[in-house]
Short mmCIF file of C-alpha atoms in Angstrom, two decimals:
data_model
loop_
_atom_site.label_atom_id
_atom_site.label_comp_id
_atom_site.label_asym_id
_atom_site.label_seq_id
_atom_site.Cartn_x
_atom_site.Cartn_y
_atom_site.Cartn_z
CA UNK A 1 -11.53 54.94 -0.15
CA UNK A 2 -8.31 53.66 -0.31
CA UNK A 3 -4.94 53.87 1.12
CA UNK A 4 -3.20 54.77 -1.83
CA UNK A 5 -5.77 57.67 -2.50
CA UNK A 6 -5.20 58.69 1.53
CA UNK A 7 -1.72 58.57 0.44
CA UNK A 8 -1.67 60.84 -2.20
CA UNK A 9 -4.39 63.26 -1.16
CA UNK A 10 -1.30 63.78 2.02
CA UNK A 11 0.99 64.26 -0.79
CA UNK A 12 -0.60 66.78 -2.65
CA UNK A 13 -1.20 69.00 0.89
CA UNK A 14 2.68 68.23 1.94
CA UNK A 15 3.13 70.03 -1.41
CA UNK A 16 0.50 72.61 -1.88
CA UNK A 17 0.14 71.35 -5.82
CA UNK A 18 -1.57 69.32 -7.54
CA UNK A 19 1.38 69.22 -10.62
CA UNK A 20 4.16 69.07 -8.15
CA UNK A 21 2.75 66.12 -5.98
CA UNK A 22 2.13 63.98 -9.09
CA UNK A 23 5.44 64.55 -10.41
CA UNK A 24 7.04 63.40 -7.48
CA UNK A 25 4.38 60.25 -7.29
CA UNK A 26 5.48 59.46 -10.69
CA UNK A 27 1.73 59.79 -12.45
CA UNK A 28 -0.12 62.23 -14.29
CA UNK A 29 -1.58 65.22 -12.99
CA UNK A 30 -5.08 64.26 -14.17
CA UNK A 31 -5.07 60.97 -13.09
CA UNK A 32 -3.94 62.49 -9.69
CA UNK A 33 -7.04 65.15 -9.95
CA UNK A 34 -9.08 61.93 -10.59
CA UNK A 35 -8.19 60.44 -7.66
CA UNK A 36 -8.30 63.25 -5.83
CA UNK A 37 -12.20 63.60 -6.54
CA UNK A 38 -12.97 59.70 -6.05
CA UNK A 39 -11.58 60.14 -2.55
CA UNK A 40 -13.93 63.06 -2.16
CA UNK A 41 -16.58 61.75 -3.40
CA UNK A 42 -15.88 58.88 -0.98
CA UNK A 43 -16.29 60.75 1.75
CA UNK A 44 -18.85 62.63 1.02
CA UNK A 45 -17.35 66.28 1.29
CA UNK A 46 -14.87 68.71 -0.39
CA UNK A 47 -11.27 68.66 0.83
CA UNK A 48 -9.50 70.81 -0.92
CA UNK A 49 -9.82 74.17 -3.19
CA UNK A 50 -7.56 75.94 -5.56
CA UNK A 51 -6.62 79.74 -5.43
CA UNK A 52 -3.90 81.05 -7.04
CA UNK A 53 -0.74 79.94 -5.55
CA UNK A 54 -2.15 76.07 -5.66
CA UNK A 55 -4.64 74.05 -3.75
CA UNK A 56 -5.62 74.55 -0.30
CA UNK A 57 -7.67 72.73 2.60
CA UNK A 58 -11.24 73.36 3.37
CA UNK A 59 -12.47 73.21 7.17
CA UNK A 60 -13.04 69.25 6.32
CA UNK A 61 -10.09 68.62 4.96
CA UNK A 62 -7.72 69.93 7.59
CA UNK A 63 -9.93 67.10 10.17
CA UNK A 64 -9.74 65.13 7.07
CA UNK A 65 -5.70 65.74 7.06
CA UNK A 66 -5.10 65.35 10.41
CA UNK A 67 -7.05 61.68 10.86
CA UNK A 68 -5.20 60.40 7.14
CA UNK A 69 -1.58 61.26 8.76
CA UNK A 70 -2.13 59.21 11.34
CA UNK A 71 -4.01 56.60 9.68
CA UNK A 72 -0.80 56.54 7.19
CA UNK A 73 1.53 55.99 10.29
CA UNK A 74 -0.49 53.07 11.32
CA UNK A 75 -0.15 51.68 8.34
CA UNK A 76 3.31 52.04 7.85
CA UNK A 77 3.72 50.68 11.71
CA UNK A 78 1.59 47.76 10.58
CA UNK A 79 3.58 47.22 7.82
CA UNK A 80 6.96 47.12 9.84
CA UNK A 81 6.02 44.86 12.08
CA UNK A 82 4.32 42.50 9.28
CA UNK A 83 7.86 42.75 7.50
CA UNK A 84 9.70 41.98 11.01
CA UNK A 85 7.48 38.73 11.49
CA UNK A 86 8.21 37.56 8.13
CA UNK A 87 12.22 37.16 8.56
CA UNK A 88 12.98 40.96 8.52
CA UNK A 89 13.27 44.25 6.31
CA UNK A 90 13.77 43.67 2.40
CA UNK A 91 17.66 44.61 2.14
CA UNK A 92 17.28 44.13 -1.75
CA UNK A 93 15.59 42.28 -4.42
CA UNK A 94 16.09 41.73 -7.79
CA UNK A 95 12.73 41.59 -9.97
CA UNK A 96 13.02 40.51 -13.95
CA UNK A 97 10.62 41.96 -16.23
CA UNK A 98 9.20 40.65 -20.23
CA UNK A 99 10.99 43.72 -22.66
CA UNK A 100 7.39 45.38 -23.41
CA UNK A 101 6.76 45.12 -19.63
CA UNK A 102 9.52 47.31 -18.68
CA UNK A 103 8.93 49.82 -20.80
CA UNK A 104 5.62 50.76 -18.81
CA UNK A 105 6.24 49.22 -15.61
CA UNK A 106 10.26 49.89 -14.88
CA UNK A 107 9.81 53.51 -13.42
CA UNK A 108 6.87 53.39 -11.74
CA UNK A 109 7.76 50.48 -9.84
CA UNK A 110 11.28 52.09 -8.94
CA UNK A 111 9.53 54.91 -7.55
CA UNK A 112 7.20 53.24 -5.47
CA UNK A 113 9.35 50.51 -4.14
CA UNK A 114 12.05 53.37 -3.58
CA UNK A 115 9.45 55.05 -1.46
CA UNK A 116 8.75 51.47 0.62
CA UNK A 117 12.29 50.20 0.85
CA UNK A 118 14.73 53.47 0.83
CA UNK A 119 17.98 51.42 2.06
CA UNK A 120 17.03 48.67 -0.13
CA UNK A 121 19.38 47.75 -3.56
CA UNK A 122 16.90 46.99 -5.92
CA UNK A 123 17.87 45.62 -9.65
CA UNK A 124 15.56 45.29 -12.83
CA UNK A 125 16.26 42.76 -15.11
CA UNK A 126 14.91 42.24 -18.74
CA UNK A 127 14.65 38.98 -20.46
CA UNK A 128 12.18 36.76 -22.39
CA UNK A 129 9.73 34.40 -20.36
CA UNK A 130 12.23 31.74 -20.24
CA UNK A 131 14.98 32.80 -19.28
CA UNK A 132 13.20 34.75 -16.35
CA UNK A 133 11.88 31.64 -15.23
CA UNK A 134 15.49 29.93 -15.79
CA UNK A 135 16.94 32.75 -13.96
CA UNK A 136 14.62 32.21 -10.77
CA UNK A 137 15.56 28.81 -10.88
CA UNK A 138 18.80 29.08 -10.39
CA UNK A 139 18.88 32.24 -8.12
CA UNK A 140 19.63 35.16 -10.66
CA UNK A 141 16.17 36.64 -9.64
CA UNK A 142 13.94 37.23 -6.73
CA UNK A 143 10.76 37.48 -8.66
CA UNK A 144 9.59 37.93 -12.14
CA UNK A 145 6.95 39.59 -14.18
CA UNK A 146 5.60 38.04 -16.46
CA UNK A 147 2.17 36.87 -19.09
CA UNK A 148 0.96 33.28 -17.73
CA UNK A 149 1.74 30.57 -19.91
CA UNK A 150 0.80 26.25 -19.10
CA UNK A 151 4.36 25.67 -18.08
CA UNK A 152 4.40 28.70 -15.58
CA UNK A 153 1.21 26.91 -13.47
CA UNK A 154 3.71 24.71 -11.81
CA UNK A 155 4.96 27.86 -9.99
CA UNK A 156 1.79 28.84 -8.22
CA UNK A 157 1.66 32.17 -10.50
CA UNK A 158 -0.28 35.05 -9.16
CA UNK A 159 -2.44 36.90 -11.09
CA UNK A 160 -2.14 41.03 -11.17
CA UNK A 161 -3.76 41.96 -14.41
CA UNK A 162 -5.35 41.39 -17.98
CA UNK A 163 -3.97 42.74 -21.34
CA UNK A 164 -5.94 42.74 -24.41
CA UNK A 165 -4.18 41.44 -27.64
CA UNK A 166 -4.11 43.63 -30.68
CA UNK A 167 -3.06 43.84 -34.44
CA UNK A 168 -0.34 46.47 -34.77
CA UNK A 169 1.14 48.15 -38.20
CA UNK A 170 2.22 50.89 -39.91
CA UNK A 171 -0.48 53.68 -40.81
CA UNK A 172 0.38 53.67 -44.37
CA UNK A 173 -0.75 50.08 -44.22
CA UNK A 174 -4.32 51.47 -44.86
CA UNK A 175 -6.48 52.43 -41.88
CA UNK A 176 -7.72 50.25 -38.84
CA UNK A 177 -10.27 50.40 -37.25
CA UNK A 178 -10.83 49.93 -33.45
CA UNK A 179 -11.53 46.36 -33.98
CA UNK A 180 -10.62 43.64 -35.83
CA UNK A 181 -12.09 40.31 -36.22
CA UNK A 182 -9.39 37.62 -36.51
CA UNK A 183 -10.16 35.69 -39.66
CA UNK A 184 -9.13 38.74 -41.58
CA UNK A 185 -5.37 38.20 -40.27
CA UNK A 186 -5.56 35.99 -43.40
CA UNK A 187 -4.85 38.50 -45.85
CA UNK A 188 -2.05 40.28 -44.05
CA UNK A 189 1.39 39.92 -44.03
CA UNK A 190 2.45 38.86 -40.18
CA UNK A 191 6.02 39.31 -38.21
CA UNK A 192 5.66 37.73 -34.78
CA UNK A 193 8.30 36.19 -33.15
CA UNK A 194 9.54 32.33 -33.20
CA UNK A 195 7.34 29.52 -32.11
CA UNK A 196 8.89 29.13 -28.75
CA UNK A 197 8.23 32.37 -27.56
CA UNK A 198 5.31 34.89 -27.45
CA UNK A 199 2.04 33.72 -28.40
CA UNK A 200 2.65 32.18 -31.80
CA UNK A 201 1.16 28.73 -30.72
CA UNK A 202 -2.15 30.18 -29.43
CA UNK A 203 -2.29 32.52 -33.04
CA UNK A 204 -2.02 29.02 -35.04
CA UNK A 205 -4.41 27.29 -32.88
CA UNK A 206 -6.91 29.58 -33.58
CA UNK A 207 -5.76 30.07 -37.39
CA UNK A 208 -6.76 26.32 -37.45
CA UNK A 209 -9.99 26.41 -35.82
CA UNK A 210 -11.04 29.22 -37.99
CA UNK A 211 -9.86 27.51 -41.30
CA UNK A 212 -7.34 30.22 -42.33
CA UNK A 213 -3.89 30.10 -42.51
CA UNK A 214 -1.36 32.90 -41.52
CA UNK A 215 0.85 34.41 -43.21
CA UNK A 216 4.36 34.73 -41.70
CA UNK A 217 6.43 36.76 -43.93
CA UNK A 218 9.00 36.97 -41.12
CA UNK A 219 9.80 35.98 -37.06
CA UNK A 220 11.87 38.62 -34.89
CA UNK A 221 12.61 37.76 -31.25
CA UNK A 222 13.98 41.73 -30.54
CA UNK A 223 11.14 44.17 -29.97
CA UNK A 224 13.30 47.17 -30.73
CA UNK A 225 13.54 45.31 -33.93
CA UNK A 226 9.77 44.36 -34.57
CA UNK A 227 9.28 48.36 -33.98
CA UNK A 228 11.22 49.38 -36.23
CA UNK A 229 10.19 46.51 -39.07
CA UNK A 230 6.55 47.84 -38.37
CA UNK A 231 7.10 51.55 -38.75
CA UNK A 232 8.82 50.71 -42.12
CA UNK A 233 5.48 48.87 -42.97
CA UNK A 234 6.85 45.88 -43.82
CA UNK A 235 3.78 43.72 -41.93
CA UNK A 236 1.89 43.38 -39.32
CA UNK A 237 2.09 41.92 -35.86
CA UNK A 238 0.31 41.09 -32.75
CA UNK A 239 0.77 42.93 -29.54
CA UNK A 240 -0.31 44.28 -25.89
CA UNK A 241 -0.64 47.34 -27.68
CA UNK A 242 -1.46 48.93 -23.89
CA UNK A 243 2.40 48.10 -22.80
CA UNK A 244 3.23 49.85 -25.81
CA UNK A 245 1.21 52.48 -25.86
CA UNK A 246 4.42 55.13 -26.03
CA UNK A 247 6.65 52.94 -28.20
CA UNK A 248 3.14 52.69 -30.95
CA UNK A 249 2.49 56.58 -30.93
CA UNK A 250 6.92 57.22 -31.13
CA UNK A 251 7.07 54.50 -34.38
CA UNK A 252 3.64 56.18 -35.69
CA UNK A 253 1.89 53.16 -35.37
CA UNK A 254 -1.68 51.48 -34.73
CA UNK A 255 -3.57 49.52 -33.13
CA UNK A 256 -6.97 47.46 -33.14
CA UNK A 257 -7.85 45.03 -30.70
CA UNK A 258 -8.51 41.56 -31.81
CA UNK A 259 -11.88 40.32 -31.93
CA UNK A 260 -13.86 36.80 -32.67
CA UNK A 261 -12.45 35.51 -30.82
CA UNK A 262 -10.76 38.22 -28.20
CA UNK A 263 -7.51 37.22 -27.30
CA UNK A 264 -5.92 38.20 -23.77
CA UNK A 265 -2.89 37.44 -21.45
CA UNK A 266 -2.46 37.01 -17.88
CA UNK A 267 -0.15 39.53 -16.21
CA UNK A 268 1.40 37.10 -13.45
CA UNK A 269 4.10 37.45 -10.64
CA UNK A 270 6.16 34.25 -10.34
CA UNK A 271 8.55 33.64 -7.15
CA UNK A 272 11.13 30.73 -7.26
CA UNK A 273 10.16 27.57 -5.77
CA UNK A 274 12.14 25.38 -3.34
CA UNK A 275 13.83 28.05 -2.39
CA UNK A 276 13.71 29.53 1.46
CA UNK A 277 11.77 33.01 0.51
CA UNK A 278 13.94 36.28 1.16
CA UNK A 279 13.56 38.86 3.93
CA UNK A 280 10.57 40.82 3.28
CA UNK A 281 9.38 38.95 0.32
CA UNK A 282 5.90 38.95 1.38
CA UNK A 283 5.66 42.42 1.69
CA UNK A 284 7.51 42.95 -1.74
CA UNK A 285 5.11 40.82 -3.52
CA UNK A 286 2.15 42.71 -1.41
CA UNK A 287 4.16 46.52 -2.99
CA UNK A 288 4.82 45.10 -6.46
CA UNK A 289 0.76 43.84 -6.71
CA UNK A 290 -0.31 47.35 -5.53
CA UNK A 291 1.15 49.58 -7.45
CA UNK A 292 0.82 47.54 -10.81
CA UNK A 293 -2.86 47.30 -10.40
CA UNK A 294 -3.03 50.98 -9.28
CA UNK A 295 -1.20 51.92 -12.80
CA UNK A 296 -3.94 50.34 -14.17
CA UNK A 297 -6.31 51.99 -11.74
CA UNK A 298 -5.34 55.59 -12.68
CA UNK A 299 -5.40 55.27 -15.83
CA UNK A 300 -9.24 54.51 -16.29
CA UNK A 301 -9.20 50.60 -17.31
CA UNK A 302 -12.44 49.19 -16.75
CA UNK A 303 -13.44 45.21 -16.37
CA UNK A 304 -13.12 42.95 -19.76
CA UNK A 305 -16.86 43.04 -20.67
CA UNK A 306 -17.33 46.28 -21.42
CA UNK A 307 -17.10 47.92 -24.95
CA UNK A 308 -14.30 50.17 -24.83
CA UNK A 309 -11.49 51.42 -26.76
CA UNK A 310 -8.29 49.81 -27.04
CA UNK A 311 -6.36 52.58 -25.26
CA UNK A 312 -8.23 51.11 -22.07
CA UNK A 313 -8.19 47.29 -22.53
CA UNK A 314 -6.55 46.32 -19.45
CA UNK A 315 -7.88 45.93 -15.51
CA UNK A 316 -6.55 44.67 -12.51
CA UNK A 317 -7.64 40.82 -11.55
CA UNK A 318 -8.00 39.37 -8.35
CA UNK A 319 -6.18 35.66 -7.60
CA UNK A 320 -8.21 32.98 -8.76
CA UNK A 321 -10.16 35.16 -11.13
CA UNK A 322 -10.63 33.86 -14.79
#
C-alpha cells in the first residue's frame, strides 16, 4: 500500500468514477482499475463496487475512506512543514527535459506538480544533454532530466529509472522480431545522430568488440527529423523505443529490443552544483522522483531480468542501484 494508491482510491470516491477520476489524474482508466485492485488486495478486503451510475463504497471502504482522508492530510501537513524547514514553499522551478523525454514525461509531470505546487510558475524546457547541463550551470535551469552519461557523475546524478535500447525502422523494412541480437546491425543501413551526442560512442564500442562495423548511411541531431527519415524507410536507428512508444505507432514504425549484448540507459535527475539550492527543492526533487517512477509503475514495467516484451522494458531504480 502506497500513498499514491491511497491517493487515488480518494480520487475516484470524490468522483464517483472510475473514467472521470483517471482523467483528471492524467492516467489510464485501466491502469487506475489496476491500482485500484493492488490497494485492495493490500488490504485484504473489497472497497468499492460498481452499479450503474459508477462505483460505490462497501461497508469497508467508507472506514477505509474515512482513515485514507486523514492519513492524506497528514501527509500533506508533513509535507508543508518538511518544505518550510528546507528554506520555504517552491514559488517556481524550471525543469529541462532530453526531446524523447518530453514527449512522455511533459504532461504528466505538469499535472502532478500542478497538483503539489498550485501557486507555483513552473517552465519545461527541451534541449539535448549538453546544453541542459550547460544551462544548469549557468542558472537557465533548476533541474534536468536526463540518460546518465561519464561526464554527468561529477554532478552527483540520481537515478529514477532504466530504459531498454532498441532497433527502430520502417515496417516495409521487412519484419522484426521482438528481439534482435546486435551483430546483425551489420547488415543494416543506420541513422543515429552525431558522435557527440546520443549513444553513438557506446554503439561503436561494441561494433568493435563484436568485429562488425556499422553502417552509417546518415547522422540527424532532430528527432522530429529521424521520425520522419524512418517512416520513409530510409534506415534504421537506435532508440528508447518506450519514450516513443506514441511517436513509433503515429510514424507506423517498429521496434525490437537489442540483445547480445542488451543495451540500457540510466534515467537520471541532475541539480546544479555550487549553487545555494532553491526554496523547496528538496521536495521538488522528492515530486519529480515519484511520479516518474509511478508512470512506470502503472504501466506494468517489471525489473530488467525478466523476459518480457519491449512495450514493457523499463522499471523504476532505486539510488545506488546498478
Amino acid at each position: 500500500m502506497n500513498t499514491r494508491a491511497i491517493e487515488q482510491f480518494l480520487k475516484v470516491v470524490e468522483l464517483r468514477s472510475v473514467s472521470r477520476a483517471a482523467t483528471v489524474l492524467g492516467q489510464s482508466q485501466p491502469a487506475l482499475s489496476r491500482a485500484l485492485r493492488q490497494l485492495e488486495a493490500d488490504i485484504g478486503t473489497e472497497l468499492l463496487y460498481r452499479d450503474g451510475r459508477g462505483v460505490r463504497l462497501t461497508d469497508q471502504g467508507e472506514r477505509f475512506a474515512r482513515w485514507a482522508a486523514e492519513f492524506v492530510d497528514q501527509i500533506d501537513q508533513m509535507r508543508r512543514d518538511l518544505d518550510g524547514e528546507a528554506g520555504g514553499r517552491l514559488r517556481g522551478a524550471t525543469i529541462g527535459l532530453l526531446p524523447a523525454l518530453s514527449r512522455q514525461l511533459a504532461v504528466p509531470l505538469t499535472r502532478a506538480l500542478r497538483d503539489l505546487y498550485p501557486d507555483a510558475l513552473l517552465r519545461i524546457v527541451e534541449g539535448s544533454c549538453g546544453h541542459l547541463v550547460e544551462w544548469l550551470a549557468d542558472g537557465r535551469l533548476d533541474i534536468a532530466i536526463v540518460f546518465d552519461k561519464p561526464p554527468l557523475r561529477r554532478l552527483n546524478p540520481e537515478p529514477v529509472a532504466t530504459q531498454f535500447l532498441h532497433l527502430v525502422g520502417a515496417k516495409s523494412l521487412g519484419k522484426l522480431g521482438s528481439t534482435i541480437p546486435f551483430r546483425e546491425l551489420a547488415d543494416r543501413p543506420l541513422i543515429l545522430s552525431s558522435r557527440p551526442l546520443g549513444n553513438r560512442g557506446e554503439l561503436e564500442g561494441i561494433a568493435q568488440r563484436l568485429g562488425i562495423e556499422l553502417d552509417v548511411v546518415m547522422e540527424v541531431d532532430s528527432l522530429d527529423s529521424l521520425l520522419k527519415l524512418l517512416e520513409a524507410g530510409e534506415g534504421w536507428s537506435i532508440l528508447p523505443a518506450k519514450a516513443l512508444q506514441e511517436e513509433i505507432a503515429h510514424y507506423r514504425l517498429q521496434a525490437a529490443e537489442l540483445i547480445e549484448p542488451r543495451m540500457d540507459r540510466t534515467l537520471v535527475l541532475v541539480l546544479p552544483v555550487n549553487r545555494v539550492p532553491m526554496p523547496g527543492a528538496a521536495a521538488l526533487v522528492r515530486a519529480i522522483k515519484s511520479e516518474i517512477q509511478r508512470i512506470y509503475a502503472v504501466e506494468g514495467r517489471r525489473p530488467r531480468d525478466t523476459g518480457i516484451g519491449w512495450a514493457d522494458r523499463a522499471q523504476p531504480m532505486q539510488r545506488g542501484a546498478e
